[in-house]
Short mmCIF file of C-alpha atoms in Angstrom, two decimals:
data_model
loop_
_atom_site.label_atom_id
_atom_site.label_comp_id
_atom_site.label_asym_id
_atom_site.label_seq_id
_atom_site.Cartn_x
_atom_site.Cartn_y
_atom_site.Cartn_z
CA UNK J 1 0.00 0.00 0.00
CA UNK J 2 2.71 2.39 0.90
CA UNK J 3 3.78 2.08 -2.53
CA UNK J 4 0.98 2.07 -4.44
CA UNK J 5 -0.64 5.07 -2.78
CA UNK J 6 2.47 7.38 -3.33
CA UNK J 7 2.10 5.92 -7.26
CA UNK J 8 -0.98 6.91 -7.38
CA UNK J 9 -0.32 10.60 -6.07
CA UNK J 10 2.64 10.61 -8.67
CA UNK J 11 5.10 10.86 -6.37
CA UNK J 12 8.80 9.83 -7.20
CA UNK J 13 9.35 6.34 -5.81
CA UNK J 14 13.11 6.52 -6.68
CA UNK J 15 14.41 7.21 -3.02
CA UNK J 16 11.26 5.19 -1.10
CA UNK J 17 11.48 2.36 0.63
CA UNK J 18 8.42 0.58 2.25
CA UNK J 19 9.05 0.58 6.38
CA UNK J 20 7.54 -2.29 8.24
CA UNK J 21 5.09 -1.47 10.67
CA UNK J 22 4.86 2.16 9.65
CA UNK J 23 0.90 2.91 9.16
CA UNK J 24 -0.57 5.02 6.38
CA UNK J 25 -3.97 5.63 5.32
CA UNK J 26 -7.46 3.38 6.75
CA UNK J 27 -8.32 0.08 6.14
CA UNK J 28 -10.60 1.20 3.67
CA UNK J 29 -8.53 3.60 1.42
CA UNK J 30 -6.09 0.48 1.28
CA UNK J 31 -8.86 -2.16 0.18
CA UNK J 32 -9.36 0.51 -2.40
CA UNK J 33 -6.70 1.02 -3.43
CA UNK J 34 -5.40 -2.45 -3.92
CA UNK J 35 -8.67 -3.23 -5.90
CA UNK J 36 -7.76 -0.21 -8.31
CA UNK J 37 -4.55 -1.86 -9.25
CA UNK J 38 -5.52 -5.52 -8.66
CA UNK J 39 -6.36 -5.70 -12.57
CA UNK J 40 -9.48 -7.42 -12.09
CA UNK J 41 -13.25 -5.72 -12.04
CA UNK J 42 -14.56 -7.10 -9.01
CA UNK J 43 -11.67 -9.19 -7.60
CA UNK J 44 -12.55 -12.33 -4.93
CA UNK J 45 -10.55 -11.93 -1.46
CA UNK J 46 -8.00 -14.57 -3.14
CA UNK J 47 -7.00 -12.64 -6.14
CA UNK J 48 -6.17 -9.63 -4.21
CA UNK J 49 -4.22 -11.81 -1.76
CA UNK J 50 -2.45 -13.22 -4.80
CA UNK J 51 -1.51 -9.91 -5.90
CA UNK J 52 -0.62 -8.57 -2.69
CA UNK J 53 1.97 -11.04 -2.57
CA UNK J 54 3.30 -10.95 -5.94
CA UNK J 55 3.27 -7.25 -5.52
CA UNK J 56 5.67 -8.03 -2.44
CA UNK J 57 7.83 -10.05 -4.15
CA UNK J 58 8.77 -7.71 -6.96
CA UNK J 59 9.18 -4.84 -4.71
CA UNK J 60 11.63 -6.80 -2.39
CA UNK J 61 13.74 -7.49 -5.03
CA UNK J 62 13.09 -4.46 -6.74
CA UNK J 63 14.60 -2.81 -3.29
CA UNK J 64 17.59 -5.05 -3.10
CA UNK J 65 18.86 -4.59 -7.00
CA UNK J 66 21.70 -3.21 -7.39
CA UNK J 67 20.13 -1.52 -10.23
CA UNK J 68 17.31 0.29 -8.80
CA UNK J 69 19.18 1.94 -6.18
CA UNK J 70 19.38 5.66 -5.71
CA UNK J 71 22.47 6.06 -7.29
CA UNK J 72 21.62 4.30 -10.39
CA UNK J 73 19.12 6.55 -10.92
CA UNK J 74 21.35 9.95 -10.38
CA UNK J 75 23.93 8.54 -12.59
CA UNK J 76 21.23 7.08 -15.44
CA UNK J 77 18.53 9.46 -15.73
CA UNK J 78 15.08 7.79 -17.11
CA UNK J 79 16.92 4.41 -16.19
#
């Protein structure tokens, strides 16, 4: 969610990283927004688990690439 909320208020990702335990938003603007980028119309409890943790995967090693790092991103503009 912290993600995907700061996506959707194009916000620059580049120097985020999601903190455990850190709380943003209600319960209800994170059901919404997880439905809004689940893909599916009127997604079943299941598919947004799915994608919750596929979502999680990515982003974990999204965060631990050396390629997505700050730096990169200073020294590769648009990268």
């Amino acid at each position: 969610y912290q993600y995907l909320s700061r996506y959707r208020r194009n916000e620059n990702l580049d120097g985020f990283t999601f903190v455990p335990g850190r709380i943003e938003g209600t319960e209800k603007e994170c059901l919404e927004c997880l439905m809004e980028f689940c893909g599916r119309r009127n997604p079943s409890w299941t598919e947004l688990s799915n994608f919750t943790h596929f979502l999680n995967f990515q982003l974990r090693k999204c965060e631990k690439s050396v390629f997505c790092g700050p730096a990169v991103g200073k020294q590769f503009r648009g990268f």
